[in-house]
mmCIF file of N, CA and C in Angstrom:
data_model
loop_
_atom_site.group_PDB
_atom_site.id
_atom_site.type_symbol
_atom_site.label_atom_id
_atom_site.label_comp_id
_atom_site.label_asym_id
_atom_site.label_seq_id
_atom_site.Cartn_x
_atom_site.Cartn_y
_atom_site.Cartn_z
ATOM 1 N N MET Z 13 -21.384 -19.262 -15.511
ATOM 2 C CA MET Z 13 -21.374 -19.153 -14.316
ATOM 3 C C MET Z 13 -21.294 -19.951 -13.524
ATOM 4 N N THR Z 14 -19.659 -20.158 -12.290
ATOM 5 C CA THR Z 14 -19.497 -21.164 -11.159
ATOM 6 C C THR Z 14 -20.502 -21.452 -9.969
ATOM 7 N N THR Z 15 -20.348 -22.033 -9.648
ATOM 8 C CA THR Z 15 -21.492 -22.435 -8.549
ATOM 9 C C THR Z 15 -21.024 -23.415 -8.219
ATOM 10 N N ASP Z 16 -20.824 -23.493 -7.540
ATOM 11 C CA ASP Z 16 -20.225 -24.690 -6.227
ATOM 12 C C ASP Z 16 -22.063 -25.813 -6.000
ATOM 13 N N ALA Z 17 -21.871 -26.857 -6.435
ATOM 14 C CA ALA Z 17 -22.929 -27.115 -5.825
ATOM 15 C C ALA Z 17 -22.587 -28.566 -4.856
ATOM 16 N N ASN Z 18 -21.265 -29.012 -4.810
ATOM 17 C CA ASN Z 18 -19.997 -30.271 -4.543
ATOM 18 C C ASN Z 18 -20.798 -31.132 -4.855
ATOM 19 N N ILE Z 19 -20.210 -30.891 -6.838
ATOM 20 C CA ILE Z 19 -20.668 -32.046 -7.407
ATOM 21 C C ILE Z 19 -18.562 -32.479 -8.175
ATOM 22 N N SER Z 20 -18.142 -33.016 -7.782
ATOM 23 C CA SER Z 20 -16.502 -34.086 -8.323
ATOM 24 C C SER Z 20 -16.535 -34.154 -9.293
ATOM 25 N N VAL Z 21 -15.308 -34.190 -9.591
ATOM 26 C CA VAL Z 21 -14.639 -35.212 -11.289
ATOM 27 C C VAL Z 21 -13.979 -36.064 -11.003
ATOM 28 N N SER Z 22 -13.652 -37.424 -10.951
ATOM 29 C CA SER Z 22 -12.144 -37.987 -10.454
ATOM 30 C C SER Z 22 -11.657 -37.381 -11.641
ATOM 31 N N GLU Z 23 -10.720 -37.972 -11.072
ATOM 32 C CA GLU Z 23 -9.121 -37.466 -12.407
ATOM 33 C C GLU Z 23 -9.323 -38.318 -13.140
ATOM 34 N N ARG Z 24 -9.412 -39.337 -13.146
ATOM 35 C CA ARG Z 24 -9.854 -41.008 -14.737
ATOM 36 C C ARG Z 24 -10.989 -39.604 -15.505
ATOM 37 N N ALA Z 25 -11.911 -38.655 -14.738
ATOM 38 C CA ALA Z 25 -13.181 -38.989 -16.349
ATOM 39 C C ALA Z 25 -12.920 -37.502 -16.620
ATOM 40 N N ALA Z 26 -11.772 -36.892 -15.592
ATOM 41 C CA ALA Z 26 -11.047 -35.147 -16.636
ATOM 42 C C ALA Z 26 -9.897 -36.055 -17.507
ATOM 43 N N ASN Z 27 -9.530 -36.376 -17.082
ATOM 44 C CA ASN Z 27 -8.802 -36.944 -18.296
ATOM 45 C C ASN Z 27 -9.694 -37.662 -20.183
ATOM 46 N N ARG Z 28 -10.304 -38.010 -19.632
ATOM 47 C CA ARG Z 28 -11.685 -38.324 -20.248
ATOM 48 C C ARG Z 28 -12.275 -37.292 -21.883
ATOM 49 N N ILE Z 29 -12.322 -36.819 -20.102
ATOM 50 C CA ILE Z 29 -13.140 -35.524 -21.354
ATOM 51 C C ILE Z 29 -11.512 -34.512 -22.145
ATOM 52 N N ARG Z 30 -10.711 -34.194 -21.444
ATOM 53 C CA ARG Z 30 -9.313 -34.199 -22.422
ATOM 54 C C ARG Z 30 -9.755 -34.935 -23.087
ATOM 55 N N GLU Z 31 -9.579 -36.133 -23.752
ATOM 56 C CA GLU Z 31 -9.076 -36.578 -24.754
ATOM 57 C C GLU Z 31 -10.599 -36.008 -25.796
ATOM 58 N N ILE Z 32 -11.021 -36.567 -25.128
ATOM 59 C CA ILE Z 32 -12.771 -36.601 -26.279
ATOM 60 C C ILE Z 32 -12.743 -34.613 -26.947
ATOM 61 N N VAL Z 33 -13.139 -33.427 -25.784
ATOM 62 C CA VAL Z 33 -13.044 -32.008 -25.329
ATOM 63 C C VAL Z 33 -12.314 -31.884 -26.238
ATOM 64 N N GLY Z 34 -11.474 -31.360 -27.248
ATOM 65 C CA GLY Z 34 -11.175 -29.982 -26.973
ATOM 66 C C GLY Z 34 -10.410 -29.229 -28.983
ATOM 67 N N PRO Z 35 -9.654 -28.451 -28.958
ATOM 68 C CA PRO Z 35 -9.808 -27.747 -29.348
ATOM 69 C C PRO Z 35 -9.514 -28.257 -30.888
ATOM 70 N N SER Z 36 -8.534 -29.353 -30.996
ATOM 71 C CA SER Z 36 -9.210 -29.929 -31.903
ATOM 72 C C SER Z 36 -10.668 -30.545 -32.631
ATOM 73 N N HIS Z 37 -11.676 -30.406 -32.180
ATOM 74 C CA HIS Z 37 -13.531 -31.115 -32.115
ATOM 75 C C HIS Z 37 -13.978 -29.799 -32.120
ATOM 76 N N GLY Z 38 -13.627 -28.510 -32.180
ATOM 77 C CA GLY Z 38 -14.406 -27.050 -31.774
ATOM 78 C C GLY Z 38 -14.939 -27.371 -31.104
ATOM 79 N N GLU Z 39 -15.007 -28.244 -30.192
ATOM 80 C CA GLU Z 39 -16.388 -28.513 -28.885
ATOM 81 C C GLU Z 39 -15.277 -27.683 -27.229
ATOM 82 N N ASN Z 40 -15.689 -27.308 -26.760
ATOM 83 C CA ASN Z 40 -15.220 -27.233 -25.187
ATOM 84 C C ASN Z 40 -15.507 -28.353 -23.446
ATOM 85 N N ALA Z 41 -16.689 -28.361 -23.990
ATOM 86 C CA ALA Z 41 -17.279 -28.899 -22.638
ATOM 87 C C ALA Z 41 -18.338 -29.992 -22.840
ATOM 88 N N LEU Z 42 -18.335 -31.404 -21.517
ATOM 89 C CA LEU Z 42 -19.092 -32.537 -21.642
ATOM 90 C C LEU Z 42 -20.559 -32.124 -20.253
ATOM 91 N N ARG Z 43 -21.460 -31.755 -21.391
ATOM 92 C CA ARG Z 43 -22.205 -31.258 -21.141
ATOM 93 C C ARG Z 43 -23.316 -32.593 -19.726
ATOM 94 N N ILE Z 44 -23.886 -32.524 -19.110
ATOM 95 C CA ILE Z 44 -24.160 -33.149 -18.611
ATOM 96 C C ILE Z 44 -25.558 -32.678 -17.835
ATOM 97 N N SER Z 45 -26.974 -33.420 -18.324
ATOM 98 C CA SER Z 45 -27.825 -32.850 -17.344
ATOM 99 C C SER Z 45 -28.846 -34.777 -17.630
ATOM 100 N N VAL Z 46 -29.924 -34.593 -16.785
ATOM 101 C CA VAL Z 46 -30.527 -35.445 -15.707
ATOM 102 C C VAL Z 46 -32.138 -35.367 -16.502
ATOM 103 N N GLN Z 47 -32.737 -36.748 -17.516
ATOM 104 C CA GLN Z 47 -33.922 -36.525 -18.313
ATOM 105 C C GLN Z 47 -35.180 -37.422 -17.403
ATOM 106 N N GLY Z 48 -36.183 -36.690 -17.582
ATOM 107 C CA GLY Z 48 -37.522 -37.721 -17.211
ATOM 108 C C GLY Z 48 -37.419 -38.473 -18.348
ATOM 109 N N GLY Z 49 -36.809 -40.590 -17.772
ATOM 110 C CA GLY Z 49 -37.692 -41.326 -18.811
ATOM 111 C C GLY Z 49 -35.773 -41.941 -18.269
ATOM 112 N N GLY Z 50 -36.252 -43.147 -18.897
ATOM 113 C CA GLY Z 50 -34.902 -44.166 -18.369
ATOM 114 C C GLY Z 50 -36.379 -45.178 -17.365
ATOM 115 N N CYS Z 51 -35.254 -46.825 -17.125
ATOM 116 C CA CYS Z 51 -35.629 -47.301 -16.160
ATOM 117 C C CYS Z 51 -36.600 -47.040 -14.892
ATOM 118 N N SER Z 52 -35.919 -46.034 -13.903
ATOM 119 C CA SER Z 52 -36.099 -46.091 -12.523
ATOM 120 C C SER Z 52 -36.600 -44.040 -13.168
ATOM 121 N N GLY Z 53 -36.882 -43.407 -13.656
ATOM 122 C CA GLY Z 53 -37.557 -42.642 -13.608
ATOM 123 C C GLY Z 53 -36.349 -41.204 -14.368
ATOM 124 N N PHE Z 54 -35.607 -41.655 -14.329
ATOM 125 C CA PHE Z 54 -34.620 -40.319 -14.336
ATOM 126 C C PHE Z 54 -33.590 -41.037 -14.841
ATOM 127 N N SER Z 55 -33.392 -40.602 -15.714
ATOM 128 C CA SER Z 55 -31.610 -41.035 -16.609
ATOM 129 C C SER Z 55 -30.678 -39.504 -17.320
ATOM 130 N N TYR Z 56 -29.776 -39.654 -17.218
ATOM 131 C CA TYR Z 56 -28.659 -38.360 -17.244
ATOM 132 C C TYR Z 56 -28.401 -38.620 -18.651
ATOM 133 N N ASN Z 57 -28.252 -37.851 -19.175
ATOM 134 C CA ASN Z 57 -27.968 -37.203 -20.231
ATOM 135 C C ASN Z 57 -26.408 -36.904 -20.831
ATOM 136 N N PHE Z 58 -25.783 -37.266 -21.559
ATOM 137 C CA PHE Z 58 -24.071 -36.166 -21.616
ATOM 138 C C PHE Z 58 -23.968 -36.487 -23.535
ATOM 139 N N GLU Z 59 -23.841 -35.229 -23.428
ATOM 140 C CA GLU Z 59 -23.705 -34.577 -24.893
ATOM 141 C C GLU Z 59 -22.282 -33.699 -25.068
ATOM 142 N N ILE Z 60 -21.905 -32.923 -25.892
ATOM 143 C CA ILE Z 60 -20.536 -32.547 -26.102
ATOM 144 C C ILE Z 60 -20.664 -31.543 -26.784
ATOM 145 N N VAL Z 61 -20.732 -30.382 -25.979
ATOM 146 C CA VAL Z 61 -21.175 -29.235 -26.568
ATOM 147 C C VAL Z 61 -20.112 -28.064 -26.484
ATOM 148 N N PRO Z 62 -19.804 -26.889 -27.329
ATOM 149 C CA PRO Z 62 -19.540 -25.720 -27.549
ATOM 150 C C PRO Z 62 -19.041 -24.828 -26.164
ATOM 151 N N ALA Z 63 -19.595 -24.814 -25.493
ATOM 152 C CA ALA Z 63 -19.753 -24.273 -24.816
ATOM 153 C C ALA Z 63 -21.080 -23.647 -23.756
ATOM 154 N N PRO Z 64 -21.036 -23.586 -22.247
ATOM 155 C CA PRO Z 64 -21.650 -23.959 -21.238
ATOM 156 C C PRO Z 64 -22.528 -22.115 -21.805
ATOM 157 N N ALA Z 65 -24.025 -22.371 -21.498
ATOM 158 C CA ALA Z 65 -24.706 -21.673 -21.715
ATOM 159 C C ALA Z 65 -24.627 -21.270 -20.263
ATOM 160 N N GLU Z 66 -25.415 -19.768 -20.853
ATOM 161 C CA GLU Z 66 -25.214 -18.620 -19.498
ATOM 162 C C GLU Z 66 -25.919 -18.852 -18.500
ATOM 163 N N ASP Z 67 -26.550 -20.067 -18.170
ATOM 164 C CA ASP Z 67 -27.148 -20.115 -16.242
ATOM 165 C C ASP Z 67 -26.513 -21.572 -15.969
ATOM 166 N N ASP Z 68 -25.874 -22.169 -17.418
ATOM 167 C CA ASP Z 68 -24.639 -23.666 -16.191
ATOM 168 C C ASP Z 68 -24.405 -22.950 -15.857
ATOM 169 N N ILE Z 69 -23.965 -24.406 -14.465
ATOM 170 C CA ILE Z 69 -22.601 -24.174 -13.256
ATOM 171 C C ILE Z 69 -22.489 -24.897 -14.733
ATOM 172 N N VAL Z 70 -20.056 -24.775 -14.284
ATOM 173 C CA VAL Z 70 -19.508 -25.059 -14.598
ATOM 174 C C VAL Z 70 -18.825 -25.169 -14.102
ATOM 175 N N ILE Z 71 -17.886 -26.986 -14.105
ATOM 176 C CA ILE Z 71 -16.512 -27.276 -13.111
ATOM 177 C C ILE Z 71 -15.438 -27.355 -14.406
ATOM 178 N N GLU Z 72 -14.691 -27.389 -13.337
ATOM 179 C CA GLU Z 72 -13.409 -27.850 -13.360
ATOM 180 C C GLU Z 72 -12.355 -28.030 -13.374
ATOM 181 N N LYS Z 73 -11.356 -29.174 -14.142
ATOM 182 C CA LYS Z 73 -10.719 -29.959 -12.723
ATOM 183 C C LYS Z 73 -9.779 -30.598 -14.188
ATOM 184 N N SER Z 74 -8.640 -29.909 -14.083
ATOM 185 C CA SER Z 74 -7.745 -30.696 -14.511
ATOM 186 C C SER Z 74 -7.589 -30.409 -16.175
ATOM 187 N N GLY Z 75 -7.687 -29.049 -16.941
ATOM 188 C CA GLY Z 75 -7.996 -28.730 -17.962
ATOM 189 C C GLY Z 75 -9.319 -29.422 -18.428
ATOM 190 N N ALA Z 76 -10.355 -30.214 -17.836
ATOM 191 C CA ALA Z 76 -11.338 -30.674 -18.262
ATOM 192 C C ALA Z 76 -12.896 -30.023 -18.036
ATOM 193 N N ARG Z 77 -13.582 -29.507 -18.469
ATOM 194 C CA ARG Z 77 -15.188 -28.453 -17.879
ATOM 195 C C ARG Z 77 -15.855 -29.293 -18.474
ATOM 196 N N VAL Z 78 -17.276 -29.266 -17.635
ATOM 197 C CA VAL Z 78 -18.232 -30.155 -17.144
ATOM 198 C C VAL Z 78 -18.826 -28.543 -16.923
ATOM 199 N N VAL Z 79 -20.072 -29.188 -17.961
ATOM 200 C CA VAL Z 79 -21.363 -27.856 -17.623
ATOM 201 C C VAL Z 79 -22.263 -29.279 -17.773
ATOM 202 N N ILE Z 80 -23.894 -28.177 -16.233
ATOM 203 C CA ILE Z 80 -24.520 -28.959 -16.125
ATOM 204 C C ILE Z 80 -24.973 -27.694 -15.720
ATOM 205 N N ASP Z 81 -27.096 -28.164 -16.275
ATOM 206 C CA ASP Z 81 -27.617 -26.722 -16.684
ATOM 207 C C ASP Z 81 -28.633 -27.064 -15.050
ATOM 208 N N PRO Z 82 -28.809 -24.732 -14.692
ATOM 209 C CA PRO Z 82 -30.066 -25.341 -13.575
ATOM 210 C C PRO Z 82 -30.988 -26.695 -13.386
ATOM 211 N N VAL Z 83 -31.562 -26.790 -13.876
ATOM 212 C CA VAL Z 83 -32.607 -27.565 -13.316
ATOM 213 C C VAL Z 83 -32.480 -29.621 -13.482
ATOM 214 N N SER Z 84 -30.945 -29.657 -13.495
ATOM 215 C CA SER Z 84 -30.666 -30.835 -13.060
ATOM 216 C C SER Z 84 -29.982 -30.312 -11.597
ATOM 217 N N VAL Z 85 -29.043 -29.758 -11.466
ATOM 218 C CA VAL Z 85 -28.414 -29.337 -10.108
ATOM 219 C C VAL Z 85 -29.063 -29.892 -9.205
ATOM 220 N N PRO Z 86 -30.653 -30.119 -8.465
ATOM 221 C CA PRO Z 86 -30.638 -30.103 -8.043
ATOM 222 C C PRO Z 86 -30.499 -31.906 -7.300
ATOM 223 N N PHE Z 87 -30.535 -33.010 -8.766
ATOM 224 C CA PHE Z 87 -31.088 -34.206 -9.216
ATOM 225 C C PHE Z 87 -29.418 -34.669 -8.711
ATOM 226 N N MET Z 88 -27.787 -33.395 -9.260
ATOM 227 C CA MET Z 88 -27.115 -34.269 -8.771
ATOM 228 C C MET Z 88 -26.287 -33.590 -7.504
ATOM 229 N N THR Z 89 -27.127 -32.665 -6.754
ATOM 230 C CA THR Z 89 -25.769 -32.350 -6.027
ATOM 231 C C THR Z 89 -25.518 -33.002 -4.902
ATOM 232 N N GLY Z 90 -24.238 -33.250 -4.638
ATOM 233 C CA GLY Z 90 -22.956 -34.092 -4.538
ATOM 234 C C GLY Z 90 -22.774 -35.516 -4.559
ATOM 235 N N SER Z 91 -23.015 -35.379 -6.452
ATOM 236 C CA SER Z 91 -22.373 -36.531 -6.481
ATOM 237 C C SER Z 91 -20.859 -36.151 -7.398
ATOM 238 N N GLU Z 92 -20.258 -37.343 -7.429
ATOM 239 C CA GLU Z 92 -19.081 -37.581 -8.286
ATOM 240 C C GLU Z 92 -18.872 -38.046 -9.220
ATOM 241 N N ILE Z 93 -18.644 -37.016 -10.332
ATOM 242 C CA ILE Z 93 -18.666 -38.008 -12.141
ATOM 243 C C ILE Z 93 -17.182 -38.968 -12.571
ATOM 244 N N ASP Z 94 -17.424 -39.893 -12.684
ATOM 245 C CA ASP Z 94 -16.547 -41.219 -13.143
ATOM 246 C C ASP Z 94 -16.493 -41.341 -14.110
ATOM 247 N N PHE Z 95 -15.115 -41.966 -14.693
ATOM 248 C CA PHE Z 95 -14.684 -42.471 -15.939
ATOM 249 C C PHE Z 95 -14.501 -43.889 -15.575
ATOM 250 N N ILE Z 96 -14.817 -44.994 -15.861
ATOM 251 C CA ILE Z 96 -15.044 -46.449 -16.450
ATOM 252 C C ILE Z 96 -14.536 -47.510 -17.037
ATOM 253 N N ASP Z 97 -13.773 -47.785 -17.243
ATOM 254 C CA ASP Z 97 -12.976 -48.383 -18.429
ATOM 255 C C ASP Z 97 -12.257 -49.960 -18.302
ATOM 256 N N ASP Z 98 -13.272 -50.703 -17.929
ATOM 257 C CA ASP Z 98 -12.893 -52.111 -17.865
ATOM 258 C C ASP Z 98 -13.516 -52.936 -18.852
ATOM 259 N N LEU Z 99 -13.263 -54.435 -18.694
ATOM 260 C CA LEU Z 99 -13.949 -55.635 -19.525
ATOM 261 C C LEU Z 99 -15.769 -55.588 -19.708
ATOM 262 N N MET Z 100 -16.344 -54.398 -19.082
ATOM 263 C CA MET Z 100 -17.960 -54.445 -19.484
ATOM 264 C C MET Z 100 -17.972 -53.471 -20.563
ATOM 265 N N GLY Z 101 -16.984 -52.456 -20.875
ATOM 266 C CA GLY Z 101 -16.182 -51.291 -21.731
ATOM 267 C C GLY Z 101 -16.088 -49.961 -20.979
ATOM 268 N N SER Z 102 -17.044 -48.795 -21.577
ATOM 269 C CA SER Z 102 -16.533 -47.933 -21.171
ATOM 270 C C SER Z 102 -17.041 -46.650 -21.022
ATOM 271 N N SER Z 103 -17.636 -46.431 -19.188
ATOM 272 C CA SER Z 103 -18.700 -45.339 -19.356
ATOM 273 C C SER Z 103 -18.251 -43.933 -18.592
ATOM 274 N N PHE Z 104 -19.288 -42.920 -18.630
ATOM 275 C CA PHE Z 104 -19.413 -42.354 -17.026
ATOM 276 C C PHE Z 104 -20.393 -42.649 -16.420
ATOM 277 N N LYS Z 105 -19.483 -42.550 -15.239
ATOM 278 C CA LYS Z 105 -20.346 -43.127 -14.246
ATOM 279 C C LYS Z 105 -20.719 -41.992 -13.423
ATOM 280 N N ILE Z 106 -22.315 -41.029 -13.125
ATOM 281 C CA ILE Z 106 -22.084 -40.876 -11.698
ATOM 282 C C ILE Z 106 -22.310 -41.585 -10.551
ATOM 283 N N THR Z 107 -21.210 -41.521 -9.254
ATOM 284 C CA THR Z 107 -22.637 -41.798 -8.240
ATOM 285 C C THR Z 107 -23.342 -41.063 -7.566
ATOM 286 N N ASN Z 108 -24.299 -41.088 -6.719
ATOM 287 C CA ASN Z 108 -25.517 -39.507 -7.485
ATOM 288 C C ASN Z 108 -26.182 -39.984 -5.836
ATOM 289 N N PRO Z 109 -25.811 -39.552 -4.927
ATOM 290 C CA PRO Z 109 -26.352 -40.118 -3.598
ATOM 291 C C PRO Z 109 -27.052 -39.625 -3.365
ATOM 292 N N ASN Z 110 -28.405 -38.826 -3.966
ATOM 293 C CA ASN Z 110 -29.259 -38.808 -3.818
ATOM 294 C C ASN Z 110 -30.771 -40.158 -4.401
ATOM 295 N N ALA Z 111 -29.533 -41.008 -5.155
ATOM 296 C CA ALA Z 111 -30.361 -41.940 -5.986
ATOM 297 C C ALA Z 111 -30.927 -42.865 -4.920
ATOM 298 N N THR Z 112 -32.371 -43.370 -4.560
ATOM 299 C CA THR Z 112 -32.676 -44.880 -4.308
ATOM 300 C C THR Z 112 -32.775 -45.604 -4.934
ATOM 301 N N ALA Z 113 -33.130 -45.334 -5.553
ATOM 302 C CA ALA Z 113 -32.505 -47.364 -7.389
ATOM 303 C C ALA Z 113 -32.337 -46.704 -8.391
ATOM 304 N N SER Z 114 -30.936 -47.934 -8.731
ATOM 305 C CA SER Z 114 -30.780 -47.066 -10.118
ATOM 306 C C SER Z 114 -30.706 -48.170 -11.047
ATOM 307 N N CYS Z 115 -30.159 -48.436 -12.602
ATOM 308 C CA CYS Z 115 -30.535 -50.026 -12.714
ATOM 309 C C CYS Z 115 -29.592 -50.038 -13.167
ATOM 310 N N GLY Z 116 -29.609 -51.152 -13.970
ATOM 311 C CA GLY Z 116 -28.488 -52.092 -14.231
ATOM 312 C C GLY Z 116 -27.435 -51.411 -15.641
ATOM 313 N N CYS Z 117 -28.387 -50.424 -16.162
ATOM 314 C CA CYS Z 117 -27.151 -49.533 -17.155
ATOM 315 C C CYS Z 117 -26.995 -48.556 -16.630
ATOM 316 N N GLY Z 118 -26.943 -47.664 -15.520
ATOM 317 C CA GLY Z 118 -25.699 -47.505 -15.142
ATOM 318 C C GLY Z 118 -25.984 -45.553 -15.029
ATOM 319 N N THR Z 119 -27.178 -45.368 -16.026
ATOM 320 C CA THR Z 119 -27.618 -43.562 -16.894
ATOM 321 C C THR Z 119 -28.769 -43.583 -16.232
ATOM 322 N N SER Z 120 -29.193 -44.945 -15.762
ATOM 323 C CA SER Z 120 -30.862 -44.185 -15.588
ATOM 324 C C SER Z 120 -31.035 -44.738 -13.755
ATOM 325 N N PHE Z 121 -32.366 -43.383 -12.997
ATOM 326 C CA PHE Z 121 -31.555 -43.514 -11.438
ATOM 327 C C PHE Z 121 -33.385 -43.017 -10.609
ATOM 328 N N SER Z 122 -33.684 -43.219 -9.460
ATOM 329 C CA SER Z 122 -34.841 -43.513 -9.041
ATOM 330 C C SER Z 122 -34.260 -42.100 -7.830
ATOM 331 N N ILE Z 123 -34.793 -40.966 -7.613
ATOM 332 C CA ILE Z 123 -35.017 -40.423 -5.950
ATOM 333 C C ILE Z 123 -36.849 -40.845 -5.456
#
């Protein structure tokens, strides 16, 4: 299922997803979900999966595919998924306008 939840994927993130997810690896999507826990109350979970679930939203950009479960979508509406590669390391970064606070780890937030 494809739905517009106003969640975007940057070109850098799309490039990295294509590098790590592909036919040679037998997988085809990066799943992002929001789970309870983490330093600030909620945390992002990243997983490479072979296919979206029937009720997932699917976001495609430049040949990369991101899937998000329907429970996580309200927490992520309006977010941008980016990929950062700097001196501190490389990781996916989500800029979430719904988050009122976040932790230094970059994967934990509160609403």
